Amino acid sequence: MEDGWKHLYGVIETPENLNFGPIRVENQEGEVYLVTHKELSAMVSNTPFMDYKAVPKEFVIRRLLDHQKIIEQVMDSYPTIPFKFGSLAHTEKEVKQILVQ
């Protein structure tokens, strides 16, 4: 899944290939999926690049709530280290580099 930028939600420890299902991203269906490096996986979704300073406050609040809900859903099953809202990577390769560090 290499479409566009990657919105980063959090990191979990799992060797499993999980799919967290559909989410609403800018009025389009998307999905949260894992980018894995060894035993760590980053939860990501595809998204266009977004400068949150340039969009209406209400839009940012909706996206922030979605970000938080996704993290909370995963935390019900897996210990999760969350990413700060608005964290993006351009490619899956960049996401893996984050996991290596």
mmCIF file with all atom_site columns, C-alpha atoms in Angstrom:
data_model
loop_
_atom_site.group_PDB
_atom_site.id
_atom_site.type_symbol
_atom_site.label_atom_id
_atom_site.label_alt_id
_atom_site.label_comp_id
_atom_site.label_asym_id
_atom_site.label_entity_id
_atom_site.label_seq_id
_atom_site.pdbx_PDB_ins_code
_atom_site.Cartn_x
_atom_site.Cartn_y
_atom_site.Cartn_z
_atom_site.occupancy
_atom_site.B_iso_or_equiv
_atom_site.pdbx_formal_charge
_atom_site.auth_seq_id
_atom_site.auth_comp_id
_atom_site.auth_asym_id
_atom_site.auth_atom_id
_atom_site.pdbx_PDB_model_num
ATOM 1   C CA . MET A 1 1   ? 0.000   0.000   0.000  1.00 0.00 ? 1   MET A CA 1
ATOM 2   C CA . GLU A 1 2   ? 2.123   2.850   -1.267 1.00 0.00 ? 2   GLU A CA 1
ATOM 3   C CA . ASP A 1 3   ? -0.533  5.459   -2.138 1.00 0.00 ? 3   ASP A CA 1
ATOM 4   C CA . GLY A 1 4   ? 0.254   9.002   -0.994 1.00 0.00 ? 4   GLY A CA 1
ATOM 5   C CA . TRP A 1 5   ? 1.470   9.934   2.464  1.00 0.00 ? 5   TRP A CA 1
ATOM 6   C CA . LYS A 1 6   ? 1.179   7.737   5.548  1.00 0.00 ? 6   LYS A CA 1
ATOM 7   C CA . HIS A 1 7   ? -0.709  9.043   8.595  1.00 0.00 ? 7   HIS A CA 1
ATOM 8   C CA . LEU A 1 8   ? 0.940   7.506   11.677 1.00 0.00 ? 8   LEU A CA 1
ATOM 9   C CA . TYR A 1 9   ? -1.242  6.419   14.599 1.00 0.00 ? 9   TYR A CA 1
ATOM 10  C CA . GLY A 1 10  ? 0.950   4.334   16.864 1.00 0.00 ? 10  GLY A CA 1
ATOM 11  C CA . VAL A 1 11  ? 3.370   1.459   17.322 1.00 0.00 ? 11  VAL A CA 1
ATOM 12  C CA . ILE A 1 12  ? 2.528   -2.007  18.591 1.00 0.00 ? 12  ILE A CA 1
ATOM 13  C CA . GLU A 1 13  ? 4.601   -5.098  19.135 1.00 0.00 ? 13  GLU A CA 1
ATOM 14  C CA . THR A 1 14  ? 3.293   -7.908  16.952 1.00 0.00 ? 14  THR A CA 1
ATOM 15  C CA . PRO A 1 15  ? 4.612   -10.333 14.372 1.00 0.00 ? 15  PRO A CA 1
ATOM 16  C CA . GLU A 1 16  ? 1.028   -10.829 13.158 1.00 0.00 ? 16  GLU A CA 1
ATOM 17  C CA . ASN A 1 17  ? -0.297  -9.417  9.911  1.00 0.00 ? 17  ASN A CA 1
ATOM 18  C CA . LEU A 1 18  ? -3.304  -7.493  11.212 1.00 0.00 ? 18  LEU A CA 1
ATOM 19  C CA . ASN A 1 19  ? -5.779  -5.276  9.418  1.00 0.00 ? 19  ASN A CA 1
ATOM 20  C CA . PHE A 1 20  ? -7.776  -2.807  11.494 1.00 0.00 ? 20  PHE A CA 1
ATOM 21  C CA . GLY A 1 21  ? -10.460 -2.325  8.888  1.00 0.00 ? 21  GLY A CA 1
ATOM 22  C CA . PRO A 1 22  ? -12.140 0.657   7.264  1.00 0.00 ? 22  PRO A CA 1
ATOM 23  C CA . ILE A 1 23  ? -11.886 4.193   8.596  1.00 0.00 ? 23  ILE A CA 1
ATOM 24  C CA . ARG A 1 24  ? -13.252 7.485   7.324  1.00 0.00 ? 24  ARG A CA 1
ATOM 25  C CA . VAL A 1 25  ? -10.525 9.722   5.907  1.00 0.00 ? 25  VAL A CA 1
ATOM 26  C CA . GLU A 1 26  ? -11.659 12.975  4.294  1.00 0.00 ? 26  GLU A CA 1
ATOM 27  C CA . ASN A 1 27  ? -15.050 11.543  3.296  1.00 0.00 ? 27  ASN A CA 1
ATOM 28  C CA . GLN A 1 28  ? -13.363 8.559   1.638  1.00 0.00 ? 28  GLN A CA 1
ATOM 29  C CA . GLU A 1 29  ? -13.107 5.008   2.869  1.00 0.00 ? 29  GLU A CA 1
ATOM 30  C CA . GLY A 1 30  ? -9.603  3.972   3.794  1.00 0.00 ? 30  GLY A CA 1
ATOM 31  C CA . GLU A 1 31  ? -8.058  1.435   6.063  1.00 0.00 ? 31  GLU A CA 1
ATOM 32  C CA . VAL A 1 32  ? -5.600  1.329   8.899  1.00 0.00 ? 32  VAL A CA 1
ATOM 33  C CA . TYR A 1 33  ? -2.909  -1.242  8.249  1.00 0.00 ? 33  TYR A CA 1
ATOM 34  C CA . LEU A 1 34  ? 0.479   -2.221  9.640  1.00 0.00 ? 34  LEU A CA 1
ATOM 35  C CA . VAL A 1 35  ? 3.952   -1.483  8.369  1.00 0.00 ? 35  VAL A CA 1
ATOM 36  C CA . THR A 1 36  ? 6.207   -3.983  10.116 1.00 0.00 ? 36  THR A CA 1
ATOM 37  C CA . HIS A 1 37  ? 9.908   -4.119  10.914 1.00 0.00 ? 37  HIS A CA 1
ATOM 38  C CA . LYS A 1 38  ? 10.948  -7.197  12.894 1.00 0.00 ? 38  LYS A CA 1
ATOM 39  C CA . GLU A 1 39  ? 8.685   -7.349  15.983 1.00 0.00 ? 39  GLU A CA 1
ATOM 40  C CA . LEU A 1 40  ? 7.392   -3.756  15.765 1.00 0.00 ? 40  LEU A CA 1
ATOM 41  C CA . SER A 1 41  ? 4.531   -2.514  13.632 1.00 0.00 ? 41  SER A CA 1
ATOM 42  C CA . ALA A 1 42  ? 3.357   1.017   12.914 1.00 0.00 ? 42  ALA A CA 1
ATOM 43  C CA . MET A 1 43  ? -0.368  1.569   12.404 1.00 0.00 ? 43  MET A CA 1
ATOM 44  C CA . VAL A 1 44  ? -0.831  3.759   9.332  1.00 0.00 ? 44  VAL A CA 1
ATOM 45  C CA . SER A 1 45  ? -3.390  4.860   6.765  1.00 0.00 ? 45  SER A CA 1
ATOM 46  C CA . ASN A 1 46  ? -2.939  6.436   3.360  1.00 0.00 ? 46  ASN A CA 1
ATOM 47  C CA . THR A 1 47  ? -3.667  10.152  3.225  1.00 0.00 ? 47  THR A CA 1
ATOM 48  C CA . PRO A 1 48  ? -2.930  13.184  1.101  1.00 0.00 ? 48  PRO A CA 1
ATOM 49  C CA . PHE A 1 49  ? -0.391  15.616  2.572  1.00 0.00 ? 49  PHE A CA 1
ATOM 50  C CA . MET A 1 50  ? -2.131  18.022  4.895  1.00 0.00 ? 50  MET A CA 1
ATOM 51  C CA . ASP A 1 51  ? -1.027  21.284  6.504  1.00 0.00 ? 51  ASP A CA 1
ATOM 52  C CA . TYR A 1 52  ? -3.371  21.350  9.492  1.00 0.00 ? 52  TYR A CA 1
ATOM 53  C CA . LYS A 1 53  ? -2.620  25.035  10.060 1.00 0.00 ? 53  LYS A CA 1
ATOM 54  C CA . ALA A 1 54  ? -4.278  25.851  6.712  1.00 0.00 ? 54  ALA A CA 1
ATOM 55  C CA . VAL A 1 55  ? -7.604  24.025  7.148  1.00 0.00 ? 55  VAL A CA 1
ATOM 56  C CA . PRO A 1 56  ? -10.698 24.954  9.193  1.00 0.00 ? 56  PRO A CA 1
ATOM 57  C CA . LYS A 1 57  ? -10.524 24.243  12.906 1.00 0.00 ? 57  LYS A CA 1
ATOM 58  C CA . GLU A 1 58  ? -13.615 21.998  12.765 1.00 0.00 ? 58  GLU A CA 1
ATOM 59  C CA . PHE A 1 59  ? -11.932 19.753  10.198 1.00 0.00 ? 59  PHE A CA 1
ATOM 60  C CA . VAL A 1 60  ? -8.835  19.427  12.379 1.00 0.00 ? 60  VAL A CA 1
ATOM 61  C CA . ILE A 1 61  ? -10.966 18.550  15.399 1.00 0.00 ? 61  ILE A CA 1
ATOM 62  C CA . ARG A 1 62  ? -12.782 15.785  13.457 1.00 0.00 ? 62  ARG A CA 1
ATOM 63  C CA . ARG A 1 63  ? -9.478  14.332  12.273 1.00 0.00 ? 63  ARG A CA 1
ATOM 64  C CA . LEU A 1 64  ? -8.012  14.537  15.794 1.00 0.00 ? 64  LEU A CA 1
ATOM 65  C CA . LEU A 1 65  ? -11.013 12.661  17.199 1.00 0.00 ? 65  LEU A CA 1
ATOM 66  C CA . ASP A 1 66  ? -10.683 9.974   14.495 1.00 0.00 ? 66  ASP A CA 1
ATOM 67  C CA . HIS A 1 67  ? -6.962  9.659   15.282 1.00 0.00 ? 67  HIS A CA 1
ATOM 68  C CA . GLN A 1 68  ? -7.709  9.201   18.986 1.00 0.00 ? 68  GLN A CA 1
ATOM 69  C CA . LYS A 1 69  ? -10.541 6.690   18.408 1.00 0.00 ? 69  LYS A CA 1
ATOM 70  C CA . ILE A 1 70  ? -8.294  4.488   16.274 1.00 0.00 ? 70  ILE A CA 1
ATOM 71  C CA . ILE A 1 71  ? -5.573  4.476   18.914 1.00 0.00 ? 71  ILE A CA 1
ATOM 72  C CA . GLU A 1 72  ? -8.091  3.664   21.653 1.00 0.00 ? 72  GLU A CA 1
ATOM 73  C CA . GLN A 1 73  ? -9.576  0.764   19.652 1.00 0.00 ? 73  GLN A CA 1
ATOM 74  C CA . VAL A 1 74  ? -6.157  -0.804  19.165 1.00 0.00 ? 74  VAL A CA 1
ATOM 75  C CA . MET A 1 75  ? -5.200  -0.192  22.809 1.00 0.00 ? 75  MET A CA 1
ATOM 76  C CA . ASP A 1 76  ? -8.088  -2.465  23.818 1.00 0.00 ? 76  ASP A CA 1
ATOM 77  C CA . SER A 1 77  ? -6.112  -5.400  22.375 1.00 0.00 ? 77  SER A CA 1
ATOM 78  C CA . TYR A 1 78  ? -2.458  -4.312  22.219 1.00 0.00 ? 78  TYR A CA 1
ATOM 79  C CA . PRO A 1 79  ? -0.154  -2.113  24.283 1.00 0.00 ? 79  PRO A CA 1
ATOM 80  C CA . THR A 1 80  ? 0.305   0.932   22.048 1.00 0.00 ? 80  THR A CA 1
ATOM 81  C CA . ILE A 1 81  ? 2.779   3.781   21.827 1.00 0.00 ? 81  ILE A CA 1
ATOM 82  C CA . PRO A 1 82  ? 0.813   6.564   20.106 1.00 0.00 ? 82  PRO A CA 1
ATOM 83  C CA . PHE A 1 83  ? 2.189   8.993   17.548 1.00 0.00 ? 83  PHE A CA 1
ATOM 84  C CA . LYS A 1 84  ? 1.412   12.678  17.924 1.00 0.00 ? 84  LYS A CA 1
ATOM 85  C CA . PHE A 1 85  ? -1.548  13.768  15.821 1.00 0.00 ? 85  PHE A CA 1
ATOM 86  C CA . GLY A 1 86  ? -0.417  15.036  12.421 1.00 0.00 ? 86  GLY A CA 1
ATOM 87  C CA . SER A 1 87  ? 2.616   12.728  12.192 1.00 0.00 ? 87  SER A CA 1
ATOM 88  C CA . LEU A 1 88  ? 3.169   11.796  8.543  1.00 0.00 ? 88  LEU A CA 1
ATOM 89  C CA . ALA A 1 89  ? 5.688   9.800   6.548  1.00 0.00 ? 89  ALA A CA 1
ATOM 90  C CA . HIS A 1 90  ? 5.953   9.918   2.789  1.00 0.00 ? 90  HIS A CA 1
ATOM 91  C CA . THR A 1 91  ? 6.563   6.226   2.147  1.00 0.00 ? 91  THR A CA 1
ATOM 92  C CA . GLU A 1 92  ? 6.417   2.857   3.881  1.00 0.00 ? 92  GLU A CA 1
ATOM 93  C CA . LYS A 1 93  ? 10.211  2.856   3.723  1.00 0.00 ? 93  LYS A CA 1
ATOM 94  C CA . GLU A 1 94  ? 10.253  6.022   5.871  1.00 0.00 ? 94  GLU A CA 1
ATOM 95  C CA . VAL A 1 95  ? 7.856   4.368   8.326  1.00 0.00 ? 95  VAL A CA 1
ATOM 96  C CA . LYS A 1 96  ? 10.219  1.395   8.633  1.00 0.00 ? 96  LYS A CA 1
ATOM 97  C CA . GLN A 1 97  ? 13.140  3.772   9.238  1.00 0.00 ? 97  GLN A CA 1
ATOM 98  C CA . ILE A 1 98  ? 11.177  5.253   12.151 1.00 0.00 ? 98  ILE A CA 1
ATOM 99  C CA . LEU A 1 99  ? 10.693  1.752   13.572 1.00 0.00 ? 99  LEU A CA 1
ATOM 100 C CA . VAL A 1 100 ? 14.419  1.008   13.289 1.00 0.00 ? 100 VAL A CA 1
ATOM 101 C CA . GLN A 1 101 ? 15.303  4.082   15.339 1.00 0.00 ? 101 GLN A CA 1
#
